[in-house]
Amino acid sequence: MSKKESHSTSHEEQFEIAIVGGGICGLILAIGLLKRNVKITIYEQSQSFREIGAGVAFTANAIQCMRLIHPGIVDALKTVATSNGNPDDPNDYLQFADGFNQKEDEESKIIFKLYAGYRGFEGCHRAHLLDELVKLVPDNVVRFCKRLDHYVDPGDEGKLKLYFEDGSTAEADAVIGCDGIKSKVRRILLGEENPASYPTYSHKSAFRALIPMDRAASALGDELARNQRMHLGPSAHLLHFPVAHQSLLNVVAFLDDSTERSYSSRLSEPGSKQEVVQAFASWGPTVRTITNLLDDEMDKWFIFDTNDHPAPKYASGRVCIAGDAAHAASPHHGAGAGIGVEDALALSRLLELVTESMEKGGRASKQEALTAAFAAFDAVRRERTQWFVGSSRMICNVYELNNAETGNDMDKIYEEIKWRSHKIWHFDIDGMLRQVEDQYKGKLDGDNIPKSML
């Protein structure tokens, strides 16, 4: 990690934000706030920054959000990102194939594809991206081994107090929970007895693996191995795309799982190649070839999300939640991290507006300004992000020919995937920024802040 000094301002109304959680969303938010001279401290429960899972991808729209947060984030992504196909002439399409009905003597055929924009699908390994983002965060703003137990809001102009499981405490003017799908901040904010405080099981499991590209290309051919492909079929689907500068093929196989699991269950466990091979035994030869490339032992992930019990609010007073802590989605749109980046941009702009309000010496107190900022975030971000959670569940059924509206009609499947993907990819970033500014300024009137936010 770099030894840069953290940004700060000497203004007497300076405020400090506690970011709980140091994953990709928390780090990107931290980088955005530091750039805007907002004082922050990151509280991470692990001994070091780490990311679980393997591949992650970002669309052109998400990358533009990164650029607006801090251009260095885009530079970090480009250092580790891998585009489809030839890096000098990237394939800017997401491609969908019928993985089930392929005959033995046929090549895997694309049934339709979607243009995602120039370099509109940048894949990378989560841990590699995290390593690059860490370089943009000063050492002196991070506290490791800090697992939040609870926080206390004094309800006046005083600071919030955070209590950690190791017995230590900290203070901050506001708290942002970026602590993921099992968010402790969400549980405190919504209440331990609220079903929305906990993720629920989607009854889908995902087997994740990384295959050396030379092995993949030898078995599948360069064109297929080095380009993203979604293989559709009955009650399962399989996705792959290149990562690590085309040196690895990231493979994810999605299967039904009828078992009941609670939020306190482990999110993953060791899985076996045999389980995947057996599940796809009746599929076409391309998918069977991919499953035979898998290692004997691999990770099996259980997919939880917040679809069944959406959070009724993302903020209360000077506490809010963002990213997976607010709206964890199943991964079937491949855009959950990008939606979290949108959150980080919205919060970066809102807290920049708070700084501007304090510097102008407006009538609102620091507490009122921070409360208004988080209320504006809730007002602007909740509808889109909760639509995304529901759409991520629904699109899985489309991929697996289980949706009543689309069935196995490939024309209908294409149209459903197209409009939902475009709603995610063609998001009006400038419009969101105007909305958060308008909402913030309106809520500074006081009467416009819902009582539930105070």
Tab-separated table of C-alpha atoms in Angstrom:
chain	number	residue	atom	x	y	z
A	1	MET	CA	0.000	0.000	0.000
A	2	SER	CA	1.242	3.482	-0.739
A	3	LYS	CA	2.515	5.842	1.939
A	4	LYS	CA	0.718	8.901	0.633
A	5	GLU	CA	-0.741	11.291	3.161
A	6	SER	CA	-4.528	11.386	3.298
A	7	HIS	CA	-6.377	14.392	1.909
A	8	SER	CA	-7.943	16.784	4.370
A	9	THR	CA	-9.250	20.289	4.757
A	10	SER	CA	-8.600	22.646	7.609
A	11	HIS	CA	-12.111	24.048	7.616
A	12	GLU	CA	-13.597	23.966	11.107
A	13	GLU	CA	-16.713	22.265	9.777
A	14	GLN	CA	-14.789	19.326	8.367
A	15	PHE	CA	-16.572	16.022	8.935
A	16	GLU	CA	-15.337	12.433	9.048
A	17	ILE	CA	-16.950	9.399	7.433
A	18	ALA	CA	-16.515	5.847	8.720
A	19	ILE	CA	-16.666	3.308	5.879
A	20	VAL	CA	-17.395	-0.156	7.234
A	21	GLY	CA	-15.996	-2.729	4.810
A	22	GLY	CA	-12.978	-2.677	2.535
A	23	GLY	CA	-14.139	-4.620	-0.524
A	24	ILE	CA	-14.270	-3.238	-4.046
A	25	CYS	CA	-17.265	-0.972	-3.356
A	26	GLY	CA	-15.840	0.347	-0.071
A	27	LEU	CA	-12.449	1.083	-1.600
A	28	ILE	CA	-13.872	2.826	-4.663
A	29	LEU	CA	-16.057	4.982	-2.414
A	30	ALA	CA	-13.073	5.769	-0.194
A	31	ILE	CA	-11.000	6.816	-3.207
A	32	GLY	CA	-13.816	9.074	-4.414
A	33	LEU	CA	-14.230	10.762	-1.038
A	34	LEU	CA	-10.493	11.291	-0.574
A	35	LYS	CA	-10.368	12.993	-3.970
A	36	ARG	CA	-13.110	15.359	-2.745
A	37	ASN	CA	-11.207	16.178	0.465
A	38	VAL	CA	-13.578	14.245	2.692
A	39	LYS	CA	-11.917	12.780	5.759
A	40	ILE	CA	-12.509	9.023	5.997
A	41	THR	CA	-11.518	5.925	7.923
A	42	ILE	CA	-12.075	2.408	6.573
A	43	TYR	CA	-12.861	-0.305	9.129
A	44	GLU	CA	-12.189	-3.766	7.685
A	45	GLN	CA	-12.895	-6.934	9.656
A	46	SER	CA	-10.129	-8.982	7.978
A	47	GLN	CA	-6.406	-8.771	8.634
A	48	SER	CA	-5.862	-7.329	5.166
A	49	PHE	CA	-7.820	-6.313	2.109
A	50	ARG	CA	-9.173	-9.383	0.354
A	51	GLU	CA	-11.878	-10.304	-2.150
A	52	ILE	CA	-13.755	-13.578	-2.431
A	53	GLY	CA	-14.753	-15.096	-5.743
A	54	ALA	CA	-12.902	-15.114	-9.047
A	55	GLY	CA	-13.904	-13.116	-12.104
A	56	VAL	CA	-15.730	-9.797	-12.180
A	57	ALA	CA	-16.629	-7.655	-15.191
A	58	PHE	CA	-17.522	-4.022	-15.821
A	59	THR	CA	-19.460	-2.479	-18.700
A	60	ALA	CA	-18.568	0.793	-20.409
A	61	ASN	CA	-21.173	2.618	-18.314
A	62	ALA	CA	-19.696	1.392	-15.027
A	63	ILE	CA	-16.225	2.373	-16.225
A	64	GLN	CA	-17.481	5.896	-16.952
A	65	CYS	CA	-18.785	6.083	-13.369
A	66	MET	CA	-15.319	5.040	-12.189
A	67	ARG	CA	-13.762	7.800	-14.255
A	68	LEU	CA	-16.046	10.403	-12.687
A	69	ILE	CA	-15.226	9.133	-9.194
A	70	HIS	CA	-11.467	9.195	-9.818
A	71	PRO	CA	-9.585	8.566	-13.107
A	72	GLY	CA	-7.068	6.511	-11.163
A	73	ILE	CA	-9.734	3.841	-10.630
A	74	VAL	CA	-9.995	3.343	-14.391
A	75	ASP	CA	-6.201	3.154	-14.604
A	76	ALA	CA	-6.263	0.487	-11.881
A	77	LEU	CA	-8.888	-1.495	-13.784
A	78	LYS	CA	-7.029	-1.211	-17.089
A	79	THR	CA	-3.908	-2.598	-15.424
A	80	VAL	CA	-5.655	-5.898	-14.712
A	81	ALA	CA	-8.602	-5.929	-17.144
A	82	THR	CA	-9.017	-8.277	-20.066
A	83	SER	CA	-11.246	-7.531	-23.040
A	84	ASN	CA	-12.810	-10.136	-25.300
A	85	GLY	CA	-10.700	-11.455	-28.163
A	86	ASN	CA	-7.686	-9.613	-29.534
A	87	PRO	CA	-6.637	-6.744	-27.191
A	88	ASP	CA	-5.743	-4.627	-30.253
A	89	ASP	CA	-9.140	-5.293	-31.827
A	90	PRO	CA	-11.471	-6.262	-28.973
A	91	ASN	CA	-14.781	-7.991	-29.494
A	92	ASP	CA	-17.314	-5.609	-27.963
A	93	TYR	CA	-20.239	-8.021	-27.988
A	94	LEU	CA	-21.733	-10.263	-25.338
A	95	GLN	CA	-22.547	-13.558	-26.999
A	96	PHE	CA	-25.231	-16.143	-26.246
A	97	ALA	CA	-25.266	-19.740	-27.446
A	98	ASP	CA	-27.663	-22.680	-27.258
A	99	GLY	CA	-25.548	-24.901	-25.077
A	100	PHE	CA	-28.018	-27.776	-25.090
A	101	ASN	CA	-29.079	-28.474	-28.675
A	102	GLN	CA	-25.671	-28.557	-30.312
A	103	LYS	CA	-24.972	-31.698	-32.346
A	104	GLU	CA	-21.764	-33.683	-32.013
A	105	ASP	CA	-20.409	-32.633	-35.407
A	106	GLU	CA	-21.283	-28.935	-35.049
A	107	GLU	CA	-19.298	-26.000	-33.704
A	108	SER	CA	-20.836	-23.975	-30.893
A	109	LYS	CA	-23.071	-21.460	-32.662
A	110	ILE	CA	-23.954	-17.996	-31.405
A	111	ILE	CA	-27.724	-17.545	-31.463
A	112	PHE	CA	-27.570	-13.819	-30.749
A	113	LYS	CA	-25.221	-11.159	-29.447
A	114	LEU	CA	-25.486	-7.722	-27.846
A	115	TYR	CA	-23.219	-4.756	-28.517
A	116	ALA	CA	-21.881	-3.514	-25.172
A	117	GLY	CA	-19.930	-0.463	-26.415
A	118	TYR	CA	-16.222	-0.011	-27.073
A	119	ARG	CA	-14.373	-2.323	-24.700
A	120	GLY	CA	-17.769	-2.670	-23.070
A	121	PHE	CA	-16.965	-5.839	-21.216
A	122	GLU	CA	-13.760	-5.694	-19.176
A	123	GLY	CA	-13.175	-8.829	-17.106
A	124	CYS	CA	-10.628	-9.255	-14.342
A	125	HIS	CA	-9.860	-11.265	-11.244
A	126	ARG	CA	-11.414	-9.643	-8.166
A	127	ALA	CA	-8.271	-9.966	-6.082
A	128	HIS	CA	-6.119	-8.426	-8.822
A	129	LEU	CA	-8.393	-5.374	-9.048
A	130	LEU	CA	-8.429	-5.000	-5.277
A	131	ASP	CA	-4.622	-5.032	-5.215
A	132	GLU	CA	-4.550	-2.110	-7.653
A	133	LEU	CA	-7.240	-0.109	-5.851
A	134	VAL	CA	-5.362	-0.433	-2.566
A	135	LYS	CA	-2.509	1.563	-4.085
A	136	LEU	CA	-4.820	4.602	-4.216
A	137	VAL	CA	-5.663	4.439	-0.506
A	138	PRO	CA	-3.272	5.849	2.125
A	139	ASP	CA	-2.206	3.525	4.940
A	140	ASN	CA	-3.302	5.965	7.620
A	141	VAL	CA	-7.018	5.767	6.778
A	142	VAL	CA	-7.364	1.995	7.226
A	143	ARG	CA	-8.036	-0.007	10.402
A	144	PHE	CA	-7.869	-3.783	10.027
A	145	CYS	CA	-9.310	-6.511	12.296
A	146	LYS	CA	-12.270	-4.259	13.128
A	147	ARG	CA	-15.506	-6.247	13.121
A	148	LEU	CA	-18.411	-3.929	13.955
A	149	ASP	CA	-20.582	-4.924	16.907
A	150	HIS	CA	-22.908	-1.911	17.072
A	151	TYR	CA	-23.005	1.855	16.835
A	152	VAL	CA	-24.709	4.545	18.914
A	153	ASP	CA	-26.175	7.726	17.485
A	154	PRO	CA	-26.382	10.431	20.188
A	155	GLY	CA	-29.157	12.157	18.239
A	156	ASP	CA	-27.629	15.628	18.617
A	157	GLU	CA	-24.639	17.365	17.115
A	158	GLY	CA	-22.279	14.797	18.613
A	159	LYS	CA	-20.414	12.114	16.739
A	160	LEU	CA	-21.654	8.574	16.270
A	161	LYS	CA	-19.749	6.009	18.307
A	162	LEU	CA	-18.747	2.676	16.802
A	163	TYR	CA	-18.116	-0.361	19.004
A	164	PHE	CA	-16.057	-3.265	17.671
A	165	GLU	CA	-15.925	-6.881	18.769
A	166	ASP	CA	-12.331	-6.522	19.982
A	167	GLY	CA	-13.515	-3.995	22.584
A	168	SER	CA	-12.200	-0.928	20.778
A	169	THR	CA	-14.294	2.106	19.819
A	170	ALA	CA	-14.179	4.883	17.243
A	171	GLU	CA	-16.111	8.034	16.419
A	172	ALA	CA	-17.335	9.525	13.148
A	173	ASP	CA	-19.816	12.109	11.945
A	174	ALA	CA	-21.477	9.544	9.671
A	175	VAL	CA	-21.267	5.823	8.830
A	176	ILE	CA	-21.534	4.133	5.432
A	177	GLY	CA	-21.931	0.365	5.441
A	178	CYS	CA	-20.140	-1.264	2.513
A	179	ASP	CA	-19.865	-4.535	4.390
A	180	GLY	CA	-21.425	-6.834	1.847
A	181	ILE	CA	-24.286	-9.272	1.678
A	182	LYS	CA	-24.149	-10.180	5.385
A	183	SER	CA	-23.909	-6.515	6.371
A	184	LYS	CA	-23.878	-5.793	10.078
A	185	VAL	CA	-24.680	-2.138	9.383
A	186	ARG	CA	-27.864	-3.194	7.551
A	187	ARG	CA	-28.941	-5.358	10.490
A	188	ILE	CA	-28.477	-2.491	12.937
A	189	LEU	CA	-30.097	0.063	10.639
A	190	LEU	CA	-33.195	-2.035	9.854
A	191	GLY	CA	-33.435	-3.995	13.109
A	192	GLU	CA	-32.469	-7.544	14.048
A	193	GLU	CA	-36.066	-8.781	13.734
A	194	ASN	CA	-36.642	-7.300	10.277
A	195	PRO	CA	-36.544	-9.948	7.492
A	196	ALA	CA	-34.990	-7.317	5.217
A	197	SER	CA	-31.916	-7.355	7.446
A	198	TYR	CA	-30.914	-10.733	6.055
A	199	PRO	CA	-30.278	-12.173	2.588
A	200	THR	CA	-32.275	-15.190	1.456
A	201	TYR	CA	-31.249	-18.194	-0.604
A	202	SER	CA	-32.120	-18.140	-4.306
A	203	HIS	CA	-31.833	-21.928	-4.632
A	204	LYS	CA	-29.083	-21.584	-7.197
A	205	SER	CA	-25.503	-22.733	-6.747
A	206	ALA	CA	-22.503	-21.650	-8.796
A	207	PHE	CA	-19.365	-23.631	-9.473
A	208	ARG	CA	-16.459	-21.277	-10.164
A	209	ALA	CA	-13.147	-22.196	-11.743
A	210	LEU	CA	-10.139	-20.698	-13.505
A	211	ILE	CA	-8.685	-22.727	-16.395
A	212	PRO	CA	-5.238	-21.967	-17.880
A	213	MET	CA	-5.872	-20.404	-21.269
A	214	ASP	CA	-3.495	-22.676	-23.133
A	215	ARG	CA	-5.531	-25.702	-22.017
A	216	ALA	CA	-8.827	-23.992	-22.845
A	217	ALA	CA	-7.705	-22.788	-26.276
A	218	SER	CA	-6.312	-26.209	-27.150
A	219	ALA	CA	-9.624	-27.879	-26.365
A	220	LEU	CA	-12.058	-25.195	-27.571
A	221	GLY	CA	-10.148	-23.179	-30.145
A	222	ASP	CA	-8.861	-19.629	-29.723
A	223	GLU	CA	-12.035	-17.817	-30.795
A	224	LEU	CA	-14.283	-19.532	-28.290
A	225	ALA	CA	-11.800	-19.624	-25.425
A	226	ARG	CA	-10.794	-15.970	-25.700
A	227	ASN	CA	-14.301	-14.494	-25.922
A	228	GLN	CA	-17.181	-14.254	-23.495
A	229	ARG	CA	-19.956	-16.757	-24.066
A	230	MET	CA	-23.195	-17.504	-22.208
A	231	HIS	CA	-24.444	-21.040	-22.889
A	232	LEU	CA	-28.218	-21.295	-22.363
A	233	GLY	CA	-30.165	-24.458	-21.591
A	234	PRO	CA	-32.827	-26.153	-19.450
A	235	SER	CA	-32.585	-25.495	-15.704
A	236	ALA	CA	-28.891	-24.543	-15.832
A	237	HIS	CA	-26.489	-22.269	-17.672
A	238	LEU	CA	-22.756	-21.817	-18.063
A	239	LEU	CA	-20.757	-18.613	-18.536
A	240	HIS	CA	-17.109	-18.095	-19.390
A	241	PHE	CA	-14.870	-15.135	-20.184
A	242	PRO	CA	-11.109	-14.442	-20.254
A	243	VAL	CA	-9.287	-12.794	-17.352
A	244	ALA	CA	-5.681	-12.092	-16.299
A	245	HIS	CA	-4.674	-10.719	-19.706
A	246	GLN	CA	-6.005	-13.756	-21.540
A	247	SER	CA	-3.945	-16.156	-19.421
A	248	LEU	CA	-6.975	-17.662	-17.649
A	249	LEU	CA	-10.514	-18.619	-18.611
A	250	ASN	CA	-13.036	-17.810	-15.875
A	251	VAL	CA	-15.859	-20.373	-15.860
A	252	VAL	CA	-19.066	-20.277	-13.827
A	253	ALA	CA	-21.645	-23.074	-14.013
A	254	PHE	CA	-25.066	-22.376	-12.460
A	255	LEU	CA	-27.221	-25.234	-11.161
A	256	ASP	CA	-30.451	-25.620	-9.212
A	257	ASP	CA	-30.160	-26.422	-5.510
A	258	SER	CA	-33.290	-27.449	-3.635
A	259	THR	CA	-31.719	-27.397	-0.169
A	260	GLU	CA	-32.778	-24.804	2.391
A	261	ARG	CA	-30.039	-22.492	3.625
A	262	SER	CA	-30.100	-19.595	6.061
A	263	TYR	CA	-28.218	-16.303	5.962
A	264	SER	CA	-25.867	-17.657	8.643
A	265	SER	CA	-24.784	-20.550	6.410
A	266	ARG	CA	-21.428	-20.544	4.701
A	267	LEU	CA	-21.582	-18.887	1.306
A	268	SER	CA	-19.332	-21.493	-0.244
A	269	GLU	CA	-17.879	-24.956	0.208
A	270	PRO	CA	-15.610	-27.275	-1.760
A	271	GLY	CA	-17.313	-28.660	-4.858
A	272	SER	CA	-16.428	-31.415	-7.274
A	273	LYS	CA	-15.899	-31.571	-11.010
A	274	GLN	CA	-18.019	-34.715	-11.106
A	275	GLU	CA	-21.119	-32.847	-9.903
A	276	VAL	CA	-20.796	-30.360	-12.759
A	277	VAL	CA	-19.964	-32.987	-15.391
A	278	GLN	CA	-22.998	-35.008	-14.369
A	279	ALA	CA	-25.321	-31.977	-14.419
A	280	PHE	CA	-24.326	-31.129	-18.018
A	281	ALA	CA	-23.973	-34.708	-19.271
A	282	SER	CA	-26.906	-34.371	-21.703
A	283	TRP	CA	-25.819	-30.970	-23.066
A	284	GLY	CA	-23.998	-30.259	-26.305
A	285	PRO	CA	-20.344	-31.176	-26.897
A	286	THR	CA	-18.949	-27.651	-26.323
A	287	VAL	CA	-20.357	-27.376	-22.807
A	288	ARG	CA	-19.285	-30.938	-22.025
A	289	THR	CA	-15.756	-30.126	-23.213
A	290	ILE	CA	-15.643	-27.109	-20.894
A	291	THR	CA	-16.825	-29.120	-17.886
A	292	ASN	CA	-14.189	-31.767	-18.598
A	293	LEU	CA	-11.499	-29.071	-18.411
A	294	LEU	CA	-12.388	-28.271	-14.807
A	295	ASP	CA	-10.138	-29.267	-11.932
A	296	ASP	CA	-11.298	-32.166	-9.782
A	297	GLU	CA	-11.810	-29.801	-6.845
A	298	MET	CA	-13.408	-26.392	-7.203
A	299	ASP	CA	-15.438	-23.807	-5.289
A	300	LYS	CA	-19.194	-24.218	-4.963
A	301	TRP	CA	-20.994	-20.972	-4.098
A	302	PHE	CA	-24.529	-20.646	-2.779
A	303	ILE	CA	-26.270	-17.623	-4.246
A	304	PHE	CA	-28.041	-15.415	-1.737
A	305	ASP	CA	-29.651	-12.058	-2.499
A	306	THR	CA	-32.055	-9.443	-1.103
A	307	ASN	CA	-34.853	-10.114	-3.584
A	308	ASP	CA	-37.370	-11.681	-1.187
A	309	HIS	CA	-37.154	-8.911	1.422
A	310	PRO	CA	-35.889	-5.618	-0.074
A	311	ALA	CA	-34.660	-3.004	2.354
A	312	PRO	CA	-37.415	-0.420	3.013
A	313	LYS	CA	-34.742	2.249	3.346
A	314	TYR	CA	-31.027	2.636	2.733
A	315	ALA	CA	-30.473	5.355	5.307
A	316	SER	CA	-31.406	6.494	8.783
A	317	GLY	CA	-30.005	9.758	10.070
A	318	ARG	CA	-26.268	9.794	9.487
A	319	VAL	CA	-25.996	6.095	8.665
A	320	CYS	CA	-26.498	4.526	5.238
A	321	ILE	CA	-25.744	1.327	3.365
A	322	ALA	CA	-24.456	0.907	-0.195
A	323	GLY	CA	-23.462	-1.799	-2.646
A	324	ASP	CA	-24.249	-5.374	-1.615
A	325	ALA	CA	-24.975	-4.183	1.916
A	326	ALA	CA	-28.038	-2.407	0.520
A	327	HIS	CA	-29.035	-4.487	-2.505
A	328	ALA	CA	-27.134	-7.736	-2.920
A	329	ALA	CA	-28.158	-9.340	-6.207
A	330	SER	CA	-27.617	-12.734	-7.773
A	331	PRO	CA	-24.845	-12.534	-10.406
A	332	HIS	CA	-26.860	-13.408	-13.510
A	333	HIS	CA	-26.687	-9.935	-15.096
A	334	GLY	CA	-22.960	-9.777	-14.398
A	335	ALA	CA	-23.349	-6.169	-13.277
A	336	GLY	CA	-23.591	-6.179	-9.477
A	337	ALA	CA	-20.176	-4.596	-8.984
A	338	GLY	CA	-21.020	-1.932	-11.565
A	339	ILE	CA	-24.245	-1.044	-9.726
A	340	GLY	CA	-22.141	-0.627	-6.588
A	341	VAL	CA	-19.872	1.754	-8.500
A	342	GLU	CA	-22.956	3.841	-9.330
A	343	ASP	CA	-23.690	4.020	-5.584
A	344	ALA	CA	-20.136	5.164	-4.911
A	345	LEU	CA	-20.435	7.945	-7.490
A	346	ALA	CA	-23.742	9.140	-6.011
A	347	LEU	CA	-22.334	9.194	-2.467
A	348	SER	CA	-19.110	10.884	-3.598
A	349	ARG	CA	-21.089	13.707	-5.176
A	350	LEU	CA	-23.482	14.034	-2.231
A	351	LEU	CA	-20.707	14.301	0.340
A	352	GLU	CA	-18.955	16.792	-1.916
A	353	LEU	CA	-22.187	18.829	-1.752
A	354	VAL	CA	-22.115	18.592	2.049
A	355	THR	CA	-18.587	19.989	2.034
A	356	GLU	CA	-19.713	22.829	-0.209
A	357	SER	CA	-22.678	23.546	2.087
A	358	MET	CA	-20.400	23.762	5.114
A	359	GLU	CA	-17.905	26.009	3.343
A	360	LYS	CA	-20.667	28.394	2.294
A	361	GLY	CA	-21.812	28.684	5.888
A	362	GLY	CA	-25.419	27.728	5.197
A	363	ARG	CA	-28.017	27.536	7.943
A	364	ALA	CA	-27.986	23.714	8.029
A	365	SER	CA	-25.837	22.078	10.670
A	366	LYS	CA	-23.310	19.392	9.820
A	367	GLN	CA	-25.708	16.745	11.136
A	368	GLU	CA	-28.593	18.100	9.056
A	369	ALA	CA	-26.480	18.263	5.914
A	370	LEU	CA	-25.247	14.673	6.295
A	371	THR	CA	-28.779	13.446	7.034
A	372	ALA	CA	-30.043	15.231	3.934
A	373	ALA	CA	-27.274	13.684	1.820
A	374	PHE	CA	-28.116	10.145	2.903
A	375	ALA	CA	-31.846	10.770	2.499
A	376	ALA	CA	-31.136	11.948	-1.066
A	377	PHE	CA	-29.087	8.817	-1.733
A	378	ASP	CA	-31.983	6.656	-0.567
A	379	ALA	CA	-34.488	8.590	-2.680
A	380	VAL	CA	-32.440	8.349	-5.874
A	381	ARG	CA	-30.822	4.920	-5.687
A	382	ARG	CA	-33.383	2.575	-4.130
A	383	GLU	CA	-35.778	2.131	-7.068
A	384	ARG	CA	-33.097	1.303	-9.660
A	385	THR	CA	-31.065	-0.975	-7.424
A	386	GLN	CA	-34.064	-2.972	-6.225
A	387	TRP	CA	-35.282	-3.352	-9.809
A	388	PHE	CA	-31.821	-4.703	-10.575
A	389	VAL	CA	-32.024	-7.284	-7.769
A	390	GLY	CA	-35.383	-8.553	-9.064
A	391	SER	CA	-34.242	-8.542	-12.684
A	392	SER	CA	-31.126	-10.534	-11.794
A	393	ARG	CA	-33.310	-13.300	-10.342
A	394	MET	CA	-35.712	-13.184	-13.278
A	395	ILE	CA	-33.096	-13.243	-16.034
A	396	CYS	CA	-31.714	-16.500	-14.668
A	397	ASN	CA	-35.064	-18.137	-15.450
A	398	VAL	CA	-34.884	-16.690	-18.962
A	399	TYR	CA	-31.405	-18.150	-19.516
A	400	GLU	CA	-32.642	-21.521	-18.270
A	401	LEU	CA	-35.851	-21.600	-20.377
A	402	ASN	CA	-38.014	-21.511	-17.241
A	403	ASN	CA	-39.686	-18.132	-17.707
A	404	ALA	CA	-43.382	-18.338	-18.575
A	405	GLU	CA	-43.239	-15.331	-20.923
A	406	THR	CA	-40.239	-16.402	-22.984
A	407	GLY	CA	-40.094	-20.186	-22.623
A	408	ASN	CA	-37.669	-21.621	-25.194
A	409	ASP	CA	-38.534	-19.045	-27.863
A	410	MET	CA	-35.109	-17.609	-28.743
A	411	ASP	CA	-36.568	-14.446	-30.294
A	412	LYS	CA	-38.457	-13.653	-27.088
A	413	ILE	CA	-35.420	-14.580	-24.989
A	414	TYR	CA	-33.284	-12.189	-27.024
A	415	GLU	CA	-35.719	-9.285	-26.611
A	416	GLU	CA	-35.997	-9.878	-22.848
A	417	ILE	CA	-32.237	-10.006	-22.363
A	418	LYS	CA	-31.751	-6.994	-24.635
A	419	TRP	CA	-34.060	-4.507	-22.912
A	420	ARG	CA	-32.954	-5.504	-19.435
A	421	SER	CA	-29.276	-5.333	-20.354
A	422	HIS	CA	-29.729	-1.956	-22.015
A	423	LYS	CA	-31.466	-0.576	-18.926
A	424	ILE	CA	-28.334	-1.470	-16.968
A	425	TRP	CA	-25.733	-0.460	-19.559
A	426	HIS	CA	-27.313	2.757	-20.865
A	427	PHE	CA	-27.902	4.318	-17.480
A	428	ASP	CA	-28.155	8.122	-17.486
A	429	ILE	CA	-25.212	8.974	-15.233
A	430	ASP	CA	-25.562	12.732	-15.627
A	431	GLY	CA	-29.261	12.444	-14.864
A	432	MET	CA	-28.497	10.586	-11.628
A	433	LEU	CA	-26.041	13.272	-10.582
A	434	ARG	CA	-28.643	15.974	-11.250
A	435	GLN	CA	-31.188	14.000	-9.239
A	436	VAL	CA	-28.961	13.591	-6.187
A	437	GLU	CA	-28.125	17.285	-6.235
A	438	ASP	CA	-31.788	18.286	-6.547
A	439	GLN	CA	-32.841	15.870	-3.816
A	440	TYR	CA	-30.083	17.051	-1.497
A	441	LYS	CA	-30.895	20.721	-1.928
A	442	GLY	CA	-34.603	20.016	-1.439
A	443	LYS	CA	-34.044	17.962	1.704
A	444	LEU	CA	-31.916	20.688	3.258
A	445	ASP	CA	-35.240	22.492	3.745
A	446	GLY	CA	-35.733	20.156	6.685
A	447	ASP	CA	-39.430	19.477	6.251
A	448	ASN	CA	-38.584	17.323	3.225
A	449	ILE	CA	-36.520	14.824	5.218
A	450	PRO	CA	-38.768	11.893	6.160
A	451	LYS	CA	-39.014	11.351	9.912
A	452	SER	CA	-37.794	7.775	9.360
A	453	MET	CA	-34.482	9.222	8.170
A	454	LEU	CA	-33.888	11.241	11.331
